Structures are given as C-alpha cells and as structure tokens.
PDB file of C-alpha atoms in Angstrom:
ATOM      1  CA  GLN A 612     -18.475  34.381  58.905  1.00 69.00           C
ATOM      2  CA  LYS A 613     -19.183  30.918  60.261  1.00 79.00           C
ATOM      3  CA  GLU A 614     -17.881  27.942  58.332  1.00 87.00           C
ATOM      4  CA  VAL A 615     -21.368  26.391  58.252  1.00 93.00           C
ATOM      5  CA  GLU A 616     -24.704  28.200  58.378  1.00 93.00           C
ATOM      6  CA  GLN A 617     -27.957  26.475  59.199  1.00 93.00           C
ATOM      7  CA  ASP A 618     -31.385  27.985  59.772  1.00 86.00           C
ATOM      8  CA  PRO A 619     -32.295  27.098  63.369  1.00 82.00           C
ATOM      9  CA  GLY A 620     -36.021  27.074  62.703  1.00 85.00           C
ATOM     10  CA  PRO A 621     -38.102  25.988  64.474  1.00 92.00           C
ATOM     11  CA  LEU A 622     -39.860  24.206  61.643  1.00 95.00           C
ATOM     12  CA  SER A 623     -43.328  22.775  62.194  1.00 97.00           C
ATOM     13  CA  VAL A 624     -45.051  20.601  59.559  1.00 96.00           C
ATOM     14  CA  PRO A 625     -48.105  18.312  59.439  1.00 97.00           C
ATOM     15  CA  GLU A 626     -47.626  14.562  59.329  1.00 97.00           C
ATOM     16  CA  GLY A 627     -47.026  13.317  55.795  1.00 97.00           C
ATOM     17  CA  ALA A 628     -45.440  16.547  54.565  1.00 97.00           C
ATOM     18  CA  ILE A 629     -42.138  16.733  52.707  1.00 97.00           C
ATOM     19  CA  VAL A 630     -39.496  18.458  54.822  1.00 97.00           C
ATOM     20  CA  SER A 631     -36.524  20.318  53.397  1.00 96.00           C
ATOM     21  CA  LEU A 632     -33.553  21.149  55.617  1.00 97.00           C
ATOM     22  CA  ASN A 633     -30.594  23.116  54.332  1.00 96.00           C
ATOM     23  CA  CYS A 634     -27.074  24.257  55.129  1.00 97.00           C
ATOM     24  CA  THR A 635     -24.657  26.547  53.377  1.00 97.00           C
ATOM     25  CA  TYR A 636     -20.924  26.600  53.825  1.00 96.00           C
ATOM     26  CA  SER A 637     -17.982  28.763  52.892  1.00 94.00           C
ATOM     27  CA  ASN A 638     -15.006  26.389  52.674  1.00 90.00           C
ATOM     28  CA  SER A 639     -14.682  24.966  49.154  1.00 90.00           C
ATOM     29  CA  ALA A 640     -12.354  22.252  50.517  1.00 86.00           C
ATOM     30  CA  PHE A 641     -15.237  20.440  52.234  1.00 89.00           C
ATOM     31  CA  GLN A 642     -15.938  17.135  50.525  1.00 88.00           C
ATOM     32  CA  TYR A 643     -17.533  14.947  53.203  1.00 89.00           C
ATOM     33  CA  PHE A 644     -21.079  15.842  54.207  1.00 94.00           C
ATOM     34  CA  MET A 645     -23.237  14.380  56.950  1.00 94.00           C
ATOM     35  CA  TRP A 646     -26.650  14.805  58.485  1.00 96.00           C
ATOM     36  CA  TYR A 647     -27.286  13.909  62.094  1.00 96.00           C
ATOM     37  CA  ARG A 648     -30.565  13.634  63.970  1.00 97.00           C
ATOM     38  CA  GLN A 649     -30.572  14.528  67.631  1.00 96.00           C
ATOM     39  CA  TYR A 650     -33.477  13.811  69.932  1.00 95.00           C
ATOM     40  CA  SER A 651     -33.853  15.859  73.080  1.00 89.00           C
ATOM     41  CA  ARG A 652     -31.211  14.962  75.677  1.00 84.00           C
ATOM     42  CA  LYS A 653     -29.568  12.384  73.407  1.00 89.00           C
ATOM     43  CA  GLY A 654     -26.407  12.291  71.341  1.00 92.00           C
ATOM     44  CA  PRO A 655     -26.513  12.969  67.574  1.00 95.00           C
ATOM     45  CA  GLU A 656     -27.300   9.938  65.422  1.00 93.00           C
ATOM     46  CA  LEU A 657     -25.756   9.670  61.967  1.00 92.00           C
ATOM     47  CA  LEU A 658     -28.522   9.699  59.329  1.00 94.00           C
ATOM     48  CA  MET A 659     -26.800  10.264  56.013  1.00 92.00           C
ATOM     49  CA  TYR A 660     -23.231  10.453  54.781  1.00 90.00           C
ATOM     50  CA  THR A 661     -22.243  11.748  51.342  1.00 91.00           C
ATOM     51  CA  TYR A 662     -18.927  12.185  49.633  1.00 87.00           C
ATOM     52  CA  SER A 663     -18.601  15.069  47.151  1.00 86.00           C
ATOM     53  CA  SER A 664     -21.553  16.229  45.022  1.00 85.00           C
ATOM     54  CA  GLY A 665     -24.716  14.396  44.141  1.00 86.00           C
ATOM     55  CA  ASN A 666     -27.728  12.746  45.704  1.00 91.00           C
ATOM     56  CA  LYS A 667     -28.056   9.855  48.117  1.00 93.00           C
ATOM     57  CA  GLU A 668     -31.288   8.199  49.102  1.00 95.00           C
ATOM     58  CA  ASP A 669     -32.038   6.013  52.118  1.00 94.00           C
ATOM     59  CA  GLY A 670     -35.672   5.162  52.671  1.00 96.00           C
ATOM     60  CA  ARG A 671     -37.613   8.361  53.291  1.00 97.00           C
ATOM     61  CA  PHE A 672     -34.425  10.439  53.461  1.00 97.00           C
ATOM     62  CA  THR A 673     -32.567  12.044  50.547  1.00 97.00           C
ATOM     63  CA  ALA A 674     -29.357  14.023  50.903  1.00 97.00           C
ATOM     64  CA  GLN A 675     -28.247  16.418  48.187  1.00 96.00           C
ATOM     65  CA  VAL A 676     -24.919  18.165  47.824  1.00 96.00           C
ATOM     66  CA  ASP A 677     -24.295  21.038  45.411  1.00 94.00           C
ATOM     67  CA  LYS A 678     -20.628  21.930  45.769  1.00 93.00           C
ATOM     68  CA  SER A 679     -20.803  24.628  43.104  1.00 93.00           C
ATOM     69  CA  SER A 680     -23.304  26.524  45.264  1.00 94.00           C
ATOM     70  CA  LYS A 681     -21.823  25.339  48.578  1.00 94.00           C
ATOM     71  CA  TYR A 682     -25.272  24.136  49.584  1.00 95.00           C
ATOM     72  CA  ILE A 683     -26.490  20.868  51.051  1.00 96.00           C
ATOM     73  CA  SER A 684     -30.016  19.648  51.699  1.00 96.00           C
ATOM     74  CA  LEU A 685     -31.826  16.869  53.495  1.00 97.00           C
ATOM     75  CA  PHE A 686     -35.310  15.922  52.334  1.00 97.00           C
ATOM     76  CA  ILE A 687     -37.658  13.860  54.466  1.00 97.00           C
ATOM     77  CA  ARG A 688     -40.635  12.348  52.647  1.00 97.00           C
ATOM     78  CA  ASP A 689     -43.855  11.305  54.346  1.00 97.00           C
ATOM     79  CA  SER A 690     -42.717  12.890  57.592  1.00 97.00           C
ATOM     80  CA  GLN A 691     -43.733  11.173  60.831  1.00 97.00           C
ATOM     81  CA  PRO A 692     -44.104  12.454  64.393  1.00 97.00           C
ATOM     82  CA  SER A 693     -41.078  10.301  65.256  1.00 96.00           C
ATOM     83  CA  ASP A 694     -39.018  12.543  62.942  1.00 97.00           C
ATOM     84  CA  SER A 695     -39.465  15.391  65.426  1.00 97.00           C
ATOM     85  CA  ALA A 696     -35.911  16.210  66.469  1.00 97.00           C
ATOM     86  CA  THR A 697     -33.062  18.605  65.821  1.00 96.00           C
ATOM     87  CA  TYR A 698     -31.190  17.990  62.567  1.00 97.00           C
ATOM     88  CA  LEU A 699     -27.524  18.903  62.360  1.00 96.00           C
ATOM     89  CA  CYS A 700     -25.491  19.165  59.208  1.00 96.00           C
ATOM     90  CA  ALA A 701     -21.763  18.475  59.392  1.00 94.00           C
ATOM     91  CA  MET A 702     -18.908  18.568  56.937  1.00 90.00           C
ATOM     92  CA  SER A 703     -15.172  18.164  56.645  1.00 87.00           C
ATOM     93  CA  ALA A 704     -12.356  18.573  54.183  1.00 83.00           C
ATOM     94  CA  GLY A 705     -11.036  15.097  54.762  1.00 75.00           C
ATOM     95  CA  PHE A 706      -7.798  13.740  56.030  1.00 68.00           C
ATOM     96  CA  TYR A 707      -5.246  14.998  53.537  1.00 58.00           C
ATOM     97  CA  LEU A 708      -2.285  15.717  55.736  1.00 47.00           C
ATOM     98  CA  LEU A 709      -1.017  12.592  57.454  1.00 44.00           C
ATOM     99  CA  GLY A 710      -0.981  12.956  61.183  1.00 51.00           C
ATOM    100  CA  SER A 711      -2.996  16.162  61.330  1.00 60.00           C
ATOM    101  CA  GLY A 712      -6.357  14.540  61.928  1.00 65.00           C
ATOM    102  CA  ASN A 713      -9.593  15.641  60.381  1.00 73.00           C
ATOM    103  CA  GLN A 714     -11.896  18.326  61.749  1.00 80.00           C
ATOM    104  CA  PHE A 715     -15.647  18.426  61.425  1.00 86.00           C
ATOM    105  CA  TYR A 716     -17.711  21.583  61.237  1.00 90.00           C
ATOM    106  CA  PHE A 717     -21.309  21.549  62.385  1.00 92.00           C
ATOM    107  CA  GLY A 718     -24.328  23.677  61.769  1.00 93.00           C
ATOM    108  CA  THR A 719     -26.210  24.858  64.834  1.00 92.00           C
ATOM    109  CA  GLY A 720     -29.131  22.554  64.037  1.00 94.00           C
ATOM    110  CA  THR A 721     -32.724  22.940  62.819  1.00 95.00           C
ATOM    111  CA  SER A 722     -35.500  22.010  65.225  1.00 95.00           C
ATOM    112  CA  LEU A 723     -38.280  20.070  63.478  1.00 97.00           C
ATOM    113  CA  THR A 724     -41.706  19.217  64.841  1.00 97.00           C
ATOM    114  CA  VAL A 725     -44.057  16.934  62.890  1.00 97.00           C
ATOM    115  CA  ILE A 726     -47.636  17.410  64.029  1.00 97.00           C
ATOM    116  CA  PRO A 727     -49.915  14.321  63.948  1.00 95.00           C
TER     117      PRO A 727
ATOM    118  CA  LYS B 960     -21.932  -4.025  67.792  1.00 68.00           C
ATOM    119  CA  ALA B 961     -22.226  -1.759  70.819  1.00 80.00           C
ATOM    120  CA  GLY B 962     -22.195   1.979  70.187  1.00 92.00           C
ATOM    121  CA  VAL B 963     -20.134   4.684  71.802  1.00 96.00           C
ATOM    122  CA  THR B 964     -20.637   4.733  75.553  1.00 96.00           C
ATOM    123  CA  GLN B 965     -20.046   7.616  77.900  1.00 97.00           C
ATOM    124  CA  THR B 966     -19.964   7.752  81.677  1.00 97.00           C
ATOM    125  CA  PRO B 967     -21.327   9.254  83.743  1.00 97.00           C
ATOM    126  CA  ARG B 968     -24.462  10.390  81.979  1.00 96.00           C
ATOM    127  CA  TYR B 969     -25.214  13.207  84.391  1.00 96.00           C
ATOM    128  CA  LEU B 970     -22.979  15.157  86.703  1.00 96.00           C
ATOM    129  CA  ILE B 971     -23.452  18.093  89.059  1.00 97.00           C
ATOM    130  CA  LYS B 972     -20.385  19.963  90.264  1.00 97.00           C
ATOM    131  CA  THR B 973     -19.649  23.302  91.900  1.00 97.00           C
ATOM    132  CA  ARG B 974     -17.400  26.066  90.640  1.00 97.00           C
ATOM    133  CA  GLY B 975     -13.721  25.431  91.175  1.00 97.00           C
ATOM    134  CA  GLN B 976     -14.026  21.657  91.213  1.00 97.00           C
ATOM    135  CA  GLN B 977     -12.632  19.390  88.536  1.00 97.00           C
ATOM    136  CA  VAL B 978     -14.327  16.639  86.597  1.00 98.00           C
ATOM    137  CA  THR B 979     -13.301  13.620  84.525  1.00 98.00           C
ATOM    138  CA  LEU B 980     -15.527  12.202  81.807  1.00 98.00           C
ATOM    139  CA  SER B 981     -15.027   8.838  80.161  1.00 98.00           C
ATOM    140  CA  CYS B 982     -15.699   7.565  76.652  1.00 98.00           C
ATOM    141  CA  SER B 983     -15.491   4.066  75.180  1.00 97.00           C
ATOM    142  CA  PRO B 984     -15.528   4.098  71.369  1.00 96.00           C
ATOM    143  CA  ILE B 985     -17.165   1.545  69.108  1.00 94.00           C
ATOM    144  CA  SER B 986     -15.106  -1.633  69.084  1.00 93.00           C
ATOM    145  CA  GLY B 987     -12.327  -1.300  66.502  1.00 91.00           C
ATOM    146  CA  HIS B 988     -12.547   2.480  66.281  1.00 92.00           C
ATOM    147  CA  ARG B 989      -9.279   4.180  67.059  1.00 90.00           C
ATOM    148  CA  SER B 990     -10.113   7.849  66.680  1.00 91.00           C
ATOM    149  CA  VAL B 991     -11.985   9.630  69.458  1.00 94.00           C
ATOM    150  CA  SER B 992     -13.140  13.239  69.378  1.00 94.00           C
ATOM    151  CA  TRP B 993     -14.719  15.350  72.087  1.00 97.00           C
ATOM    152  CA  TYR B 994     -17.248  18.134  71.647  1.00 96.00           C
ATOM    153  CA  GLN B 995     -19.037  20.598  73.879  1.00 96.00           C
ATOM    154  CA  GLN B 996     -22.657  21.311  72.995  1.00 94.00           C
ATOM    155  CA  THR B 997     -24.564  24.296  74.362  1.00 92.00           C
ATOM    156  CA  PRO B 998     -27.835  25.858  73.166  1.00 85.00           C
ATOM    157  CA  GLY B 999     -26.138  29.105  72.197  1.00 78.00           C
ATOM    158  CA  GLN B1000     -22.942  27.821  70.553  1.00 82.00           C
ATOM    159  CA  GLY B1001     -23.979  24.478  69.155  1.00 86.00           C
ATOM    160  CA  LEU B1002     -21.321  21.767  68.807  1.00 90.00           C
ATOM    161  CA  GLN B1003     -17.808  22.981  69.454  1.00 92.00           C
ATOM    162  CA  PHE B1004     -14.768  20.799  68.861  1.00 91.00           C
ATOM    163  CA  LEU B1005     -12.524  20.196  71.866  1.00 95.00           C
ATOM    164  CA  PHE B1006      -9.878  17.711  70.711  1.00 91.00           C
ATOM    165  CA  GLU B1007      -9.256  14.497  68.822  1.00 91.00           C
ATOM    166  CA  TYR B1008      -7.089  11.516  69.690  1.00 92.00           C
ATOM    167  CA  PHE B1009      -5.763   8.709  67.575  1.00 89.00           C
ATOM    168  CA  SER B1010      -3.511   5.937  68.875  1.00 89.00           C
ATOM    169  CA  GLU B1011      -3.038   7.748  72.179  1.00 93.00           C
ATOM    170  CA  THR B1012      -1.876  10.946  70.455  1.00 91.00           C
ATOM    171  CA  GLN B1013      -3.736  14.234  70.356  1.00 91.00           C
ATOM    172  CA  ARG B1014      -3.851  15.184  66.681  1.00 86.00           C
ATOM    173  CA  ASN B1015      -6.137  18.159  66.739  1.00 85.00           C
ATOM    174  CA  LYS B1016      -7.295  20.693  69.299  1.00 89.00           C
ATOM    175  CA  GLY B1017     -10.100  23.231  69.289  1.00 89.00           C
ATOM    176  CA  ASN B1018     -10.088  26.711  70.729  1.00 90.00           C
ATOM    177  CA  PHE B1019     -10.640  25.955  74.400  1.00 95.00           C
ATOM    178  CA  PRO B1020      -8.579  27.032  77.419  1.00 96.00           C
ATOM    179  CA  GLY B1021      -5.962  24.769  78.949  1.00 95.00           C
ATOM    180  CA  ARG B1022      -8.397  23.809  81.714  1.00 97.00           C
ATOM    181  CA  PHE B1023      -9.766  21.317  79.196  1.00 98.00           C
ATOM    182  CA  SER B1024      -7.521  18.336  78.648  1.00 97.00           C
ATOM    183  CA  GLY B1025      -7.830  14.773  77.511  1.00 97.00           C
ATOM    184  CA  ARG B1026      -6.046  11.542  76.938  1.00 97.00           C
ATOM    185  CA  GLN B1027      -6.491   8.258  75.179  1.00 97.00           C
ATOM    186  CA  PHE B1028      -5.487   4.847  76.384  1.00 96.00           C
ATOM    187  CA  SER B1029      -4.032   1.926  74.470  1.00 95.00           C
ATOM    188  CA  ASN B1030      -7.486   0.299  74.233  1.00 94.00           C
ATOM    189  CA  SER B1031      -8.775   3.521  72.550  1.00 94.00           C
ATOM    190  CA  ARG B1032     -10.878   4.520  75.542  1.00 97.00           C
ATOM    191  CA  SER B1033     -10.597   8.216  76.221  1.00 98.00           C
ATOM    192  CA  GLU B1034     -11.063  10.582  79.109  1.00 98.00           C
ATOM    193  CA  MET B1035     -11.433  14.322  79.233  1.00 98.00           C
ATOM    194  CA  ASN B1036     -10.766  16.448  82.253  1.00 98.00           C
ATOM    195  CA  VAL B1037     -11.948  19.924  83.103  1.00 97.00           C
ATOM    196  CA  SER B1038     -10.207  21.635  85.985  1.00 95.00           C
ATOM    197  CA  THR B1039     -11.342  24.691  87.942  1.00 96.00           C
ATOM    198  CA  LEU B1040     -14.901  24.452  86.673  1.00 97.00           C
ATOM    199  CA  GLU B1041     -16.752  27.621  85.726  1.00 97.00           C
ATOM    200  CA  LEU B1042     -20.506  28.174  85.403  1.00 97.00           C
ATOM    201  CA  GLY B1043     -20.066  28.478  81.645  1.00 95.00           C
ATOM    202  CA  ASP B1044     -18.762  24.919  81.456  1.00 97.00           C
ATOM    203  CA  SER B1045     -22.302  23.619  81.951  1.00 97.00           C
ATOM    204  CA  ALA B1046     -23.021  21.738  78.752  1.00 96.00           C
ATOM    205  CA  LEU B1047     -23.541  18.394  77.088  1.00 96.00           C
ATOM    206  CA  TYR B1048     -20.147  16.816  76.436  1.00 98.00           C
ATOM    207  CA  LEU B1049     -20.175  14.466  73.491  1.00 97.00           C
ATOM    208  CA  CYS B1050     -17.679  11.876  72.450  1.00 97.00           C
ATOM    209  CA  ALA B1051     -17.518  10.614  68.865  1.00 95.00           C
ATOM    210  CA  SER B1052     -15.513   7.771  67.399  1.00 93.00           C
ATOM    211  CA  SER B1053     -14.274   7.046  63.902  1.00 88.00           C
ATOM    212  CA  LEU B1054     -13.180   3.759  62.401  1.00 83.00           C
ATOM    213  CA  ARG B1055     -10.279   4.829  60.311  1.00 71.00           C
ATOM    214  CA  GLU B1056      -7.346   7.133  60.787  1.00 67.00           C
ATOM    215  CA  THR B1057      -8.836   9.238  58.007  1.00 66.00           C
ATOM    216  CA  GLN B1058     -12.106   9.814  59.926  1.00 65.00           C
ATOM    217  CA  GLU B1059     -14.525  10.081  57.032  1.00 71.00           C
ATOM    218  CA  THR B1060     -17.380  10.235  59.488  1.00 82.00           C
ATOM    219  CA  GLN B1061     -18.100  10.016  63.195  1.00 87.00           C
ATOM    220  CA  TYR B1062     -20.489   8.206  65.498  1.00 92.00           C
ATOM    221  CA  PHE B1063     -21.593   9.918  68.680  1.00 95.00           C
ATOM    222  CA  GLY B1064     -22.235   8.679  72.172  1.00 96.00           C
ATOM    223  CA  PRO B1065     -25.208   9.767  74.299  1.00 95.00           C
ATOM    224  CA  GLY B1066     -23.185  12.478  76.033  1.00 96.00           C
ATOM    225  CA  THR B1067     -22.498  13.510  79.597  1.00 97.00           C
ATOM    226  CA  ARG B1068     -24.637  16.367  80.842  1.00 96.00           C
ATOM    227  CA  LEU B1069     -22.584  18.522  83.202  1.00 97.00           C
ATOM    228  CA  LEU B1070     -24.170  21.127  85.414  1.00 97.00           C
ATOM    229  CA  VAL B1071     -21.874  23.524  87.270  1.00 97.00           C
ATOM    230  CA  LEU B1072     -23.437  25.354  90.209  1.00 96.00           C
TER     231      LEU B1072
END
C-alpha cells in the first residue's frame, strides 16, 4: 500500500465551478500537510500548508485535514482557466529525531482542466 | 527574494554517460532535497542535505549521488546513465533544519537516448 493515495483524474470542470481534490494516507504520524500546483513543464508551487487537523483558507483555496479519517482535501472556489494544472498533495511526520532529516511523501497528482 | 534555481534546465545525454545537475536554494535556506519525477512514478525522493551532510536517502541505486557546499548550493550526479533515468529532476529547499515545508525549483529535464 502506498503511503499517500491520490486520484489522478483527469478532472474537467466548467469555469466558476467548485473543485474538490482529495488524498488519503496510511501513516498516522503525518502531521504536516501541503498542496502544490504544478503547471506543465514547471516545478511544483506551494499553494497551501497546514499543520495537524483543521481548515485553512487563502483566497479561493481552502485546505482541510481530517486526521481521524486520514483524509485531506483542497477546495477551489470560482475556478478559473488559470487553475488548470496538476495538483499534488504532500505530507510528512515532521522532524522529531535530531539529525535524521524529514521526509515528504507525495501523491501522484490530480490533473485539473477548467473549461472557459 | 529569488526562488530556487536549477541549471541546466534541459539536458540530452546518451546511455553510459554521466551528468551533473546544480541547485541553488532560496537565500538563507540550508536544507536541499532532490526528487525524480516521472509520469508513471510521480515524485520520488532521492536524498536530502543539510549543512553539507546527507541526512536522508531514498531508494535509488548508487549511481545517483549528491553533495552540498558550504553556501548551501547542491549538486547531484548520475553516472552510467540508463534510458530509465529520463525524468524531471527537482530540487527543493527548506528554511529550517526541521523542514516543515519545501519550495521547489523549476527542475532539470533530462533525456537519455
């Protein structure tokens, strides 16, 4: 079983729609959760960063973490054609052993297309 | 503040050759990680450096190696290239030793013929 599972899509929505992207994970030690947006032939860009459970909102983007269900979501309101990209979830347990470094686990990404 | 930079951006090599990729982290960031991204496997962790020391290593063969310099810049080297090494190689930097999150560079796209 992979550490992080993410539906690859592709997902196609009309402009203005609410988009829901999701990831599930198996490691209960994960406590840092991130969403990245990656345009074609570019590096991932950090969109949202959340520590532990709860919601975080930034403009049209809302990240939700439900640690009890091991489930995280990213909602995009009023979606725009410029939101068309691949969205990657990422998570880590955190740096709890001095000197060991931290390791991040990524989903395979969901491809989103917003149609004008 | 400038972001993570990677050079070169594109590279074409033939099987058996070796290649060196370079990464300059965000100013002040001391942790640098390297990833390989392919359509089939997604992002796979190669290794992570902090203060010139490799702290963590992914499950890649010894042909993949890296180092970090005193100014936090990092290089990765792949020797005896194989066709399967064709990928986007991404570098990510973190501000703190504890690496709560990472910021990625644009990547180096390597094609092995």
